[in-house]
Amino acid sequence: MKKAKKTRVIPGYHLTFGIVITLLSLIVLIPLASVLVYALKLSPGEWFRLIMKENVRNAFLTSVGCSFLAAVINTVFGLILAWTLVKYEFPGKKLLDGFIELPFALPTAVAGITLSKLFSDSGFYGKIFAKLGIQIAYTKTGLVISLIFVGRAVQPVLEKMDGQYEEAAFMLGASRRKTFLAVILPELRPALLTGFGLAFARGIGEYGSVIYISGNSAKDKTQVISYVIMQKLGMIDYESATAIALLMLIISFVLLLFINIVQARQSARTNLL
């Protein structure tokens, strides 16, 4: 028997699908293809020599290292913040939640300028550390602080989490620690890994919030990879800029694949329960 033709209740599928494909092509596919076209103007040997140049290599290691550390810190303290806001009621909760979300609404350049001033040797925080002989601004420490500032949390996941898991664990005699480690943490692990991956990916490509506080010193190895790309573009060296951008694109795809695998496994696990 022939399959019954699926009838769509809401009309306009072909038109809306065409609009989606057009916008996707104009905003995502064509720009990404142009990066690939310009990058392929360099031979594999030239591309490898460019990536292995000292300033490019150091900038890449700085971006990856600082982003990884910031993502780890954001994951740990983001979980604590989200847990406090979701699980407890206290005066000023809504106000505190709003303040936590405020950095996400600020332009990243504003965050960078503010942090570089606060943590400079004459700034509110910086002068305290300066008395101890510690410099924050224009160092990798400042970079990490800036990347933490633009991080994310797992609050939406905690809000959707069913409280019956905790109740069942308590009824079975599990301690609070056992409940958290054996019941709650496994449920949160995919969200934590996803949040870590997104924070890590964003940190590697961050520009506005780190460009002022980093110092951009090749000697001190505080240049980030996004700044090196901007340098190449400023020198009208599109081939080198897009070649470096291609490496960043590959890393982003790998991280995106990792996030999708985590989400797919969690979805399969949830469907089996």
PDB file of C-alpha atoms in Angstrom:
ATOM      1  CA  MET A   1       0.000   0.000   0.000  1.00  0.00           C
ATOM      2  CA  LYS A   2       1.170   3.471  -0.787  1.00  0.00           C
ATOM      3  CA  LYS A   3       2.076   5.622   2.161  1.00  0.00           C
ATOM      4  CA  ALA A   4      -0.450   8.326   2.889  1.00  0.00           C
ATOM      5  CA  LYS A   5       0.918  11.731   1.943  1.00  0.00           C
ATOM      6  CA  LYS A   6       1.743  13.776   5.012  1.00  0.00           C
ATOM      7  CA  THR A   7      -0.387  16.902   5.060  1.00  0.00           C
ATOM      8  CA  ARG A   8       1.022  19.997   6.685  1.00  0.00           C
ATOM      9  CA  VAL A   9      -1.548  21.976   8.622  1.00  0.00           C
ATOM     10  CA  ILE A  10       0.393  25.233   8.384  1.00  0.00           C
ATOM     11  CA  PRO A  11       1.118  26.290   4.772  1.00  0.00           C
ATOM     12  CA  GLY A  12       4.239  27.997   3.482  1.00  0.00           C
ATOM     13  CA  TYR A  13       6.842  25.249   3.984  1.00  0.00           C
ATOM     14  CA  HIS A  14       8.613  25.753   0.651  1.00  0.00           C
ATOM     15  CA  LEU A  15       8.746  29.544   1.076  1.00  0.00           C
ATOM     16  CA  THR A  16      10.039  29.472   4.661  1.00  0.00           C
ATOM     17  CA  PHE A  17      12.508  26.692   3.861  1.00  0.00           C
ATOM     18  CA  GLY A  18      13.823  28.739   0.938  1.00  0.00           C
ATOM     19  CA  ILE A  19      14.259  31.782   3.190  1.00  0.00           C
ATOM     20  CA  VAL A  20      16.141  29.676   5.754  1.00  0.00           C
ATOM     21  CA  ILE A  21      18.521  28.273   3.112  1.00  0.00           C
ATOM     22  CA  THR A  22      19.086  31.741   1.612  1.00  0.00           C
ATOM     23  CA  LEU A  23      19.888  33.337   4.972  1.00  0.00           C
ATOM     24  CA  LEU A  24      22.078  30.382   5.941  1.00  0.00           C
ATOM     25  CA  SER A  25      24.010  30.734   2.690  1.00  0.00           C
ATOM     26  CA  LEU A  26      24.439  34.505   2.945  1.00  0.00           C
ATOM     27  CA  ILE A  27      25.349  34.638   6.629  1.00  0.00           C
ATOM     28  CA  VAL A  28      27.184  31.343   7.241  1.00  0.00           C
ATOM     29  CA  LEU A  29      28.038  29.193   4.222  1.00  0.00           C
ATOM     30  CA  ILE A  30      29.398  31.831   1.821  1.00  0.00           C
ATOM     31  CA  PRO A  31      31.631  33.542   4.459  1.00  0.00           C
ATOM     32  CA  LEU A  32      32.978  30.161   5.567  1.00  0.00           C
ATOM     33  CA  ALA A  33      33.592  29.166   1.959  1.00  0.00           C
ATOM     34  CA  SER A  34      35.500  32.425   1.367  1.00  0.00           C
ATOM     35  CA  VAL A  35      37.757  31.607   4.333  1.00  0.00           C
ATOM     36  CA  LEU A  36      38.485  28.223   2.782  1.00  0.00           C
ATOM     37  CA  VAL A  37      39.128  29.706  -0.677  1.00  0.00           C
ATOM     38  CA  TYR A  38      41.619  32.314   0.589  1.00  0.00           C
ATOM     39  CA  ALA A  39      43.326  29.822   2.922  1.00  0.00           C
ATOM     40  CA  LEU A  40      43.836  27.310   0.115  1.00  0.00           C
ATOM     41  CA  LYS A  41      45.901  29.874  -1.786  1.00  0.00           C
ATOM     42  CA  LEU A  42      48.729  28.791   0.517  1.00  0.00           C
ATOM     43  CA  SER A  43      50.337  25.412  -0.013  1.00  0.00           C
ATOM     44  CA  PRO A  44      50.265  22.913   2.898  1.00  0.00           C
ATOM     45  CA  GLY A  45      53.931  23.657   3.571  1.00  0.00           C
ATOM     46  CA  GLU A  46      53.373  27.423   3.631  1.00  0.00           C
ATOM     47  CA  TRP A  47      50.327  26.969   5.878  1.00  0.00           C
ATOM     48  CA  PHE A  48      52.294  24.816   8.317  1.00  0.00           C
ATOM     49  CA  ARG A  49      55.228  27.269   8.404  1.00  0.00           C
ATOM     50  CA  LEU A  50      52.799  30.134   9.072  1.00  0.00           C
ATOM     51  CA  ILE A  51      51.112  28.290  11.940  1.00  0.00           C
ATOM     52  CA  MET A  52      54.502  27.349  13.437  1.00  0.00           C
ATOM     53  CA  LYS A  53      55.842  30.922  13.441  1.00  0.00           C
ATOM     54  CA  GLU A  54      56.784  31.891  16.976  1.00  0.00           C
ATOM     55  CA  ASN A  55      54.268  34.717  17.402  1.00  0.00           C
ATOM     56  CA  VAL A  56      51.417  32.711  15.863  1.00  0.00           C
ATOM     57  CA  ARG A  57      52.264  29.587  17.879  1.00  0.00           C
ATOM     58  CA  ASN A  58      52.552  31.533  21.136  1.00  0.00           C
ATOM     59  CA  ALA A  59      49.291  33.395  20.458  1.00  0.00           C
ATOM     60  CA  PHE A  60      47.535  30.115  19.757  1.00  0.00           C
ATOM     61  CA  LEU A  61      48.882  28.506  22.950  1.00  0.00           C
ATOM     62  CA  THR A  62      47.925  31.594  24.970  1.00  0.00           C
ATOM     63  CA  SER A  63      44.368  31.596  23.607  1.00  0.00           C
ATOM     64  CA  VAL A  64      43.886  27.865  24.138  1.00  0.00           C
ATOM     65  CA  GLY A  65      45.513  27.767  27.585  1.00  0.00           C
ATOM     66  CA  CYS A  66      43.716  30.819  29.011  1.00  0.00           C
ATOM     67  CA  SER A  67      40.391  29.777  27.469  1.00  0.00           C
ATOM     68  CA  PHE A  68      40.691  26.271  28.903  1.00  0.00           C
ATOM     69  CA  LEU A  69      41.452  27.569  32.402  1.00  0.00           C
ATOM     70  CA  ALA A  70      38.644  30.145  32.224  1.00  0.00           C
ATOM     71  CA  ALA A  71      36.192  27.485  30.992  1.00  0.00           C
ATOM     72  CA  VAL A  72      37.099  25.169  33.890  1.00  0.00           C
ATOM     73  CA  ILE A  73      36.658  27.966  36.443  1.00  0.00           C
ATOM     74  CA  ASN A  74      33.377  29.054  34.843  1.00  0.00           C
ATOM     75  CA  THR A  75      32.088  25.485  34.880  1.00  0.00           C
ATOM     76  CA  VAL A  76      32.819  24.992  38.589  1.00  0.00           C
ATOM     77  CA  PHE A  77      31.682  28.361  39.889  1.00  0.00           C
ATOM     78  CA  GLY A  78      28.875  28.592  37.319  1.00  0.00           C
ATOM     79  CA  LEU A  79      27.445  25.386  38.767  1.00  0.00           C
ATOM     80  CA  ILE A  80      27.681  26.805  42.304  1.00  0.00           C
ATOM     81  CA  LEU A  81      25.966  30.047  41.255  1.00  0.00           C
ATOM     82  CA  ALA A  82      23.253  28.231  39.338  1.00  0.00           C
ATOM     83  CA  TRP A  83      22.699  25.792  42.215  1.00  0.00           C
ATOM     84  CA  THR A  84      22.288  28.665  44.697  1.00  0.00           C
ATOM     85  CA  LEU A  85      19.850  30.565  42.484  1.00  0.00           C
ATOM     86  CA  VAL A  86      17.725  27.536  41.601  1.00  0.00           C
ATOM     87  CA  LYS A  87      17.658  25.545  44.820  1.00  0.00           C
ATOM     88  CA  TYR A  88      17.347  28.310  47.442  1.00  0.00           C
ATOM     89  CA  GLU A  89      15.057  31.250  48.101  1.00  0.00           C
ATOM     90  CA  PHE A  90      16.464  34.404  49.678  1.00  0.00           C
ATOM     91  CA  PRO A  91      15.846  38.182  49.640  1.00  0.00           C
ATOM     92  CA  GLY A  92      17.238  39.907  46.567  1.00  0.00           C
ATOM     93  CA  LYS A  93      17.426  36.695  44.519  1.00  0.00           C
ATOM     94  CA  LYS A  94      15.955  38.274  41.370  1.00  0.00           C
ATOM     95  CA  LEU A  95      18.278  41.268  41.684  1.00  0.00           C
ATOM     96  CA  LEU A  96      21.318  39.008  42.070  1.00  0.00           C
ATOM     97  CA  ASP A  97      20.213  36.956  39.072  1.00  0.00           C
ATOM     98  CA  GLY A  98      19.965  40.161  37.036  1.00  0.00           C
ATOM     99  CA  PHE A  99      23.456  41.268  38.023  1.00  0.00           C
ATOM    100  CA  ILE A 100      24.857  37.872  37.000  1.00  0.00           C
ATOM    101  CA  GLU A 101      23.226  38.192  33.570  1.00  0.00           C
ATOM    102  CA  LEU A 102      24.406  41.797  33.110  1.00  0.00           C
ATOM    103  CA  PRO A 103      27.864  40.946  31.643  1.00  0.00           C
ATOM    104  CA  PHE A 104      26.160  38.963  28.860  1.00  0.00           C
ATOM    105  CA  ALA A 105      24.263  42.084  27.759  1.00  0.00           C
ATOM    106  CA  LEU A 106      27.330  44.341  27.749  1.00  0.00           C
ATOM    107  CA  PRO A 107      29.430  44.813  24.604  1.00  0.00           C
ATOM    108  CA  THR A 108      32.606  42.815  25.084  1.00  0.00           C
ATOM    109  CA  ALA A 109      34.737  45.876  24.332  1.00  0.00           C
ATOM    110  CA  VAL A 110      33.126  47.697  27.273  1.00  0.00           C
ATOM    111  CA  ALA A 111      33.977  44.732  29.506  1.00  0.00           C
ATOM    112  CA  GLY A 112      37.574  44.770  28.272  1.00  0.00           C
ATOM    113  CA  ILE A 113      38.065  48.485  28.882  1.00  0.00           C
ATOM    114  CA  THR A 114      36.456  48.289  32.345  1.00  0.00           C
ATOM    115  CA  LEU A 115      38.510  45.290  33.456  1.00  0.00           C
ATOM    116  CA  SER A 116      41.776  46.702  32.137  1.00  0.00           C
ATOM    117  CA  LYS A 117      41.175  49.904  34.136  1.00  0.00           C
ATOM    118  CA  LEU A 118      40.122  48.063  37.314  1.00  0.00           C
ATOM    119  CA  PHE A 119      43.097  45.697  37.258  1.00  0.00           C
ATOM    120  CA  SER A 120      45.765  48.167  36.118  1.00  0.00           C
ATOM    121  CA  ASP A 121      48.386  49.177  38.683  1.00  0.00           C
ATOM    122  CA  SER A 122      46.400  52.354  39.431  1.00  0.00           C
ATOM    123  CA  GLY A 123      42.972  50.677  39.311  1.00  0.00           C
ATOM    124  CA  PHE A 124      40.686  49.764  42.207  1.00  0.00           C
ATOM    125  CA  TYR A 125      41.753  46.098  42.311  1.00  0.00           C
ATOM    126  CA  GLY A 126      45.086  46.443  40.549  1.00  0.00           C
ATOM    127  CA  LYS A 127      46.694  48.748  43.101  1.00  0.00           C
ATOM    128  CA  ILE A 128      45.944  46.223  45.866  1.00  0.00           C
ATOM    129  CA  PHE A 129      47.765  43.488  43.954  1.00  0.00           C
ATOM    130  CA  ALA A 130      50.497  45.943  42.922  1.00  0.00           C
ATOM    131  CA  LYS A 131      51.392  46.455  46.588  1.00  0.00           C
ATOM    132  CA  LEU A 132      51.945  42.697  46.778  1.00  0.00           C
ATOM    133  CA  GLY A 133      54.118  42.773  43.658  1.00  0.00           C
ATOM    134  CA  ILE A 134      51.477  41.090  41.505  1.00  0.00           C
ATOM    135  CA  GLN A 135      50.514  42.490  38.108  1.00  0.00           C
ATOM    136  CA  ILE A 136      47.094  41.513  36.736  1.00  0.00           C
ATOM    137  CA  ALA A 137      46.462  43.724  33.715  1.00  0.00           C
ATOM    138  CA  TYR A 138      48.504  43.028  30.577  1.00  0.00           C
ATOM    139  CA  THR A 139      49.295  39.494  31.721  1.00  0.00           C
ATOM    140  CA  LYS A 140      47.783  36.054  31.133  1.00  0.00           C
ATOM    141  CA  THR A 141      46.078  36.343  34.518  1.00  0.00           C
ATOM    142  CA  GLY A 142      44.176  39.357  33.211  1.00  0.00           C
ATOM    143  CA  LEU A 143      43.258  37.380  30.113  1.00  0.00           C
ATOM    144  CA  VAL A 144      41.770  34.582  32.214  1.00  0.00           C
ATOM    145  CA  ILE A 145      39.791  37.057  34.346  1.00  0.00           C
ATOM    146  CA  SER A 146      38.407  38.706  31.222  1.00  0.00           C
ATOM    147  CA  LEU A 147      37.349  35.359  29.733  1.00  0.00           C
ATOM    148  CA  ILE A 148      35.706  34.347  33.004  1.00  0.00           C
ATOM    149  CA  PHE A 149      33.721  37.603  32.911  1.00  0.00           C
ATOM    150  CA  VAL A 150      32.075  36.666  29.592  1.00  0.00           C
ATOM    151  CA  GLY A 151      31.404  33.035  30.570  1.00  0.00           C
ATOM    152  CA  ARG A 152      28.147  31.124  30.934  1.00  0.00           C
ATOM    153  CA  ALA A 153      26.331  29.055  33.590  1.00  0.00           C
ATOM    154  CA  VAL A 154      24.076  25.952  33.690  1.00  0.00           C
ATOM    155  CA  GLN A 155      21.107  27.554  35.447  1.00  0.00           C
ATOM    156  CA  PRO A 156      18.494  26.670  32.762  1.00  0.00           C
ATOM    157  CA  VAL A 157      19.423  22.977  33.047  1.00  0.00           C
ATOM    158  CA  LEU A 158      19.072  23.002  36.825  1.00  0.00           C
ATOM    159  CA  GLU A 159      15.675  24.687  36.550  1.00  0.00           C
ATOM    160  CA  LYS A 160      14.399  21.852  34.351  1.00  0.00           C
ATOM    161  CA  MET A 161      15.850  19.091  36.496  1.00  0.00           C
ATOM    162  CA  ASP A 162      13.188  16.929  38.149  1.00  0.00           C
ATOM    163  CA  GLY A 163      13.355  17.112  41.948  1.00  0.00           C
ATOM    164  CA  GLN A 164      11.960  13.586  42.215  1.00  0.00           C
ATOM    165  CA  TYR A 165      15.481  12.178  41.738  1.00  0.00           C
ATOM    166  CA  GLU A 166      16.671  13.863  44.926  1.00  0.00           C
ATOM    167  CA  GLU A 167      13.553  12.852  46.853  1.00  0.00           C
ATOM    168  CA  ALA A 168      13.934   9.216  45.788  1.00  0.00           C
ATOM    169  CA  ALA A 169      17.602   9.199  46.841  1.00  0.00           C
ATOM    170  CA  PHE A 170      16.765  10.613  50.280  1.00  0.00           C
ATOM    171  CA  MET A 171      13.964   8.090  50.752  1.00  0.00           C
ATOM    172  CA  LEU A 172      16.410   5.279  49.977  1.00  0.00           C
ATOM    173  CA  GLY A 173      18.736   6.562  52.688  1.00  0.00           C
ATOM    174  CA  ALA A 174      21.407   8.271  50.580  1.00  0.00           C
ATOM    175  CA  SER A 175      23.393  11.050  52.212  1.00  0.00           C
ATOM    176  CA  ARG A 176      23.502  14.539  50.712  1.00  0.00           C
ATOM    177  CA  ARG A 177      26.991  13.939  49.337  1.00  0.00           C
ATOM    178  CA  LYS A 178      25.985  10.574  47.874  1.00  0.00           C
ATOM    179  CA  THR A 179      22.863  12.118  46.351  1.00  0.00           C
ATOM    180  CA  PHE A 180      24.875  14.872  44.675  1.00  0.00           C
ATOM    181  CA  LEU A 181      27.679  12.611  43.383  1.00  0.00           C
ATOM    182  CA  ALA A 182      25.572   9.622  42.323  1.00  0.00           C
ATOM    183  CA  VAL A 183      22.248  11.187  41.308  1.00  0.00           C
ATOM    184  CA  ILE A 184      22.501  14.899  40.537  1.00  0.00           C
ATOM    185  CA  LEU A 185      26.007  15.149  39.050  1.00  0.00           C
ATOM    186  CA  PRO A 186      25.453  12.406  36.400  1.00  0.00           C
ATOM    187  CA  GLU A 187      22.328  14.256  35.268  1.00  0.00           C
ATOM    188  CA  LEU A 188      24.248  17.521  35.057  1.00  0.00           C
ATOM    189  CA  ARG A 189      27.384  16.085  33.440  1.00  0.00           C
ATOM    190  CA  PRO A 190      26.207  16.533  29.807  1.00  0.00           C
ATOM    191  CA  ALA A 191      25.149  20.128  30.525  1.00  0.00           C
ATOM    192  CA  LEU A 192      28.457  20.819  32.257  1.00  0.00           C
ATOM    193  CA  LEU A 193      30.439  19.364  29.358  1.00  0.00           C
ATOM    194  CA  THR A 194      28.346  21.305  26.865  1.00  0.00           C
ATOM    195  CA  GLY A 195      28.767  24.524  28.852  1.00  0.00           C
ATOM    196  CA  PHE A 196      32.498  23.894  29.131  1.00  0.00           C
ATOM    197  CA  GLY A 197      32.786  23.290  25.381  1.00  0.00           C
ATOM    198  CA  LEU A 198      30.847  26.443  24.500  1.00  0.00           C
ATOM    199  CA  ALA A 199      32.835  28.578  26.966  1.00  0.00           C
ATOM    200  CA  PHE A 200      36.086  27.111  25.666  1.00  0.00           C
ATOM    201  CA  ALA A 201      35.159  27.729  22.020  1.00  0.00           C
ATOM    202  CA  ARG A 202      34.039  31.276  22.708  1.00  0.00           C
ATOM    203  CA  GLY A 203      37.165  32.031  24.712  1.00  0.00           C
ATOM    204  CA  ILE A 204      39.501  30.938  21.918  1.00  0.00           C
ATOM    205  CA  GLY A 205      37.877  33.321  19.459  1.00  0.00           C
ATOM    206  CA  GLU A 206      37.212  36.180  21.912  1.00  0.00           C
ATOM    207  CA  TYR A 207      38.509  39.579  20.851  1.00  0.00           C
ATOM    208  CA  GLY A 208      36.687  42.566  22.352  1.00  0.00           C
ATOM    209  CA  SER A 209      36.967  41.648  26.025  1.00  0.00           C
ATOM    210  CA  VAL A 210      40.649  40.605  25.893  1.00  0.00           C
ATOM    211  CA  ILE A 211      42.224  43.023  23.453  1.00  0.00           C
ATOM    212  CA  TYR A 212      42.671  45.811  26.034  1.00  0.00           C
ATOM    213  CA  ILE A 213      43.654  43.808  29.098  1.00  0.00           C
ATOM    214  CA  SER A 214      46.080  41.458  27.335  1.00  0.00           C
ATOM    215  CA  GLY A 215      48.725  44.055  26.466  1.00  0.00           C
ATOM    216  CA  ASN A 216      49.205  42.380  23.060  1.00  0.00           C
ATOM    217  CA  SER A 217      52.894  41.781  23.750  1.00  0.00           C
ATOM    218  CA  ALA A 218      54.647  39.161  21.636  1.00  0.00           C
ATOM    219  CA  LYS A 219      57.618  39.308  24.008  1.00  0.00           C
ATOM    220  CA  ASP A 220      55.488  38.560  27.087  1.00  0.00           C
ATOM    221  CA  LYS A 221      53.372  36.054  25.095  1.00  0.00           C
ATOM    222  CA  THR A 222      50.128  37.861  25.860  1.00  0.00           C
ATOM    223  CA  GLN A 223      48.935  38.137  22.284  1.00  0.00           C
ATOM    224  CA  VAL A 224      45.775  36.184  21.498  1.00  0.00           C
ATOM    225  CA  ILE A 225      45.152  34.473  18.184  1.00  0.00           C
ATOM    226  CA  SER A 226      42.283  36.823  17.265  1.00  0.00           C
ATOM    227  CA  TYR A 227      44.670  39.785  17.602  1.00  0.00           C
ATOM    228  CA  VAL A 228      47.186  38.104  15.275  1.00  0.00           C
ATOM    229  CA  ILE A 229      44.413  37.637  12.694  1.00  0.00           C
ATOM    230  CA  MET A 230      43.551  41.346  12.974  1.00  0.00           C
ATOM    231  CA  GLN A 231      47.239  42.176  12.505  1.00  0.00           C
ATOM    232  CA  LYS A 232      47.332  40.162   9.289  1.00  0.00           C
ATOM    233  CA  LEU A 233      44.165  41.845   8.035  1.00  0.00           C
ATOM    234  CA  GLY A 234      45.663  45.258   8.859  1.00  0.00           C
ATOM    235  CA  MET A 235      48.664  44.393   6.678  1.00  0.00           C
ATOM    236  CA  ILE A 236      46.287  43.319   3.858  1.00  0.00           C
ATOM    237  CA  ASP A 237      47.624  39.778   4.185  1.00  0.00           C
ATOM    238  CA  TYR A 238      44.303  38.003   3.640  1.00  0.00           C
ATOM    239  CA  GLU A 239      45.892  34.636   2.852  1.00  0.00           C
ATOM    240  CA  SER A 240      47.697  34.451   6.204  1.00  0.00           C
ATOM    241  CA  ALA A 241      44.686  35.796   8.131  1.00  0.00           C
ATOM    242  CA  THR A 242      42.313  33.258   6.600  1.00  0.00           C
ATOM    243  CA  ALA A 243      44.839  30.440   7.018  1.00  0.00           C
ATOM    244  CA  ILE A 244      44.942  31.104  10.760  1.00  0.00           C
ATOM    245  CA  ALA A 245      41.166  31.527  10.786  1.00  0.00           C
ATOM    246  CA  LEU A 246      40.876  28.115   9.096  1.00  0.00           C
ATOM    247  CA  LEU A 247      42.673  26.515  12.032  1.00  0.00           C
ATOM    248  CA  MET A 248      40.248  28.231  14.409  1.00  0.00           C
ATOM    249  CA  LEU A 249      37.369  27.009  12.261  1.00  0.00           C
ATOM    250  CA  ILE A 250      38.609  23.421  12.485  1.00  0.00           C
ATOM    251  CA  ILE A 251      38.862  23.679  16.271  1.00  0.00           C
ATOM    252  CA  SER A 252      35.334  25.107  16.436  1.00  0.00           C
ATOM    253  CA  PHE A 253      33.962  22.234  14.351  1.00  0.00           C
ATOM    254  CA  VAL A 254      35.707  19.682  16.586  1.00  0.00           C
ATOM    255  CA  LEU A 255      34.245  21.307  19.698  1.00  0.00           C
ATOM    256  CA  LEU A 256      30.808  21.480  18.073  1.00  0.00           C
ATOM    257  CA  LEU A 257      31.046  17.788  17.168  1.00  0.00           C
ATOM    258  CA  PHE A 258      31.998  17.001  20.771  1.00  0.00           C
ATOM    259  CA  ILE A 259      29.010  18.963  22.089  1.00  0.00           C
ATOM    260  CA  ASN A 260      26.610  17.250  19.668  1.00  0.00           C
ATOM    261  CA  ILE A 261      27.924  13.805  20.629  1.00  0.00           C
ATOM    262  CA  VAL A 262      27.422  14.596  24.329  1.00  0.00           C
ATOM    263  CA  GLN A 263      23.893  15.848  23.693  1.00  0.00           C
ATOM    264  CA  ALA A 264      23.040  12.837  21.496  1.00  0.00           C
ATOM    265  CA  ARG A 265      24.236  10.388  24.144  1.00  0.00           C
ATOM    266  CA  GLN A 266      22.280  12.193  26.842  1.00  0.00           C
ATOM    267  CA  SER A 267      19.170  12.168  24.644  1.00  0.00           C
ATOM    268  CA  ALA A 268      19.551   8.426  24.013  1.00  0.00           C
ATOM    269  CA  ARG A 269      20.100   7.819  27.712  1.00  0.00           C
ATOM    270  CA  THR A 270      17.005   9.840  28.640  1.00  0.00           C
ATOM    271  CA  ASN A 271      14.851   7.958  26.139  1.00  0.00           C
ATOM    272  CA  LEU A 272      15.974   4.638  27.644  1.00  0.00           C
ATOM    273  CA  LEU A 273      14.894   5.656  31.153  1.00  0.00           C
TER     274      LEU A 273
END
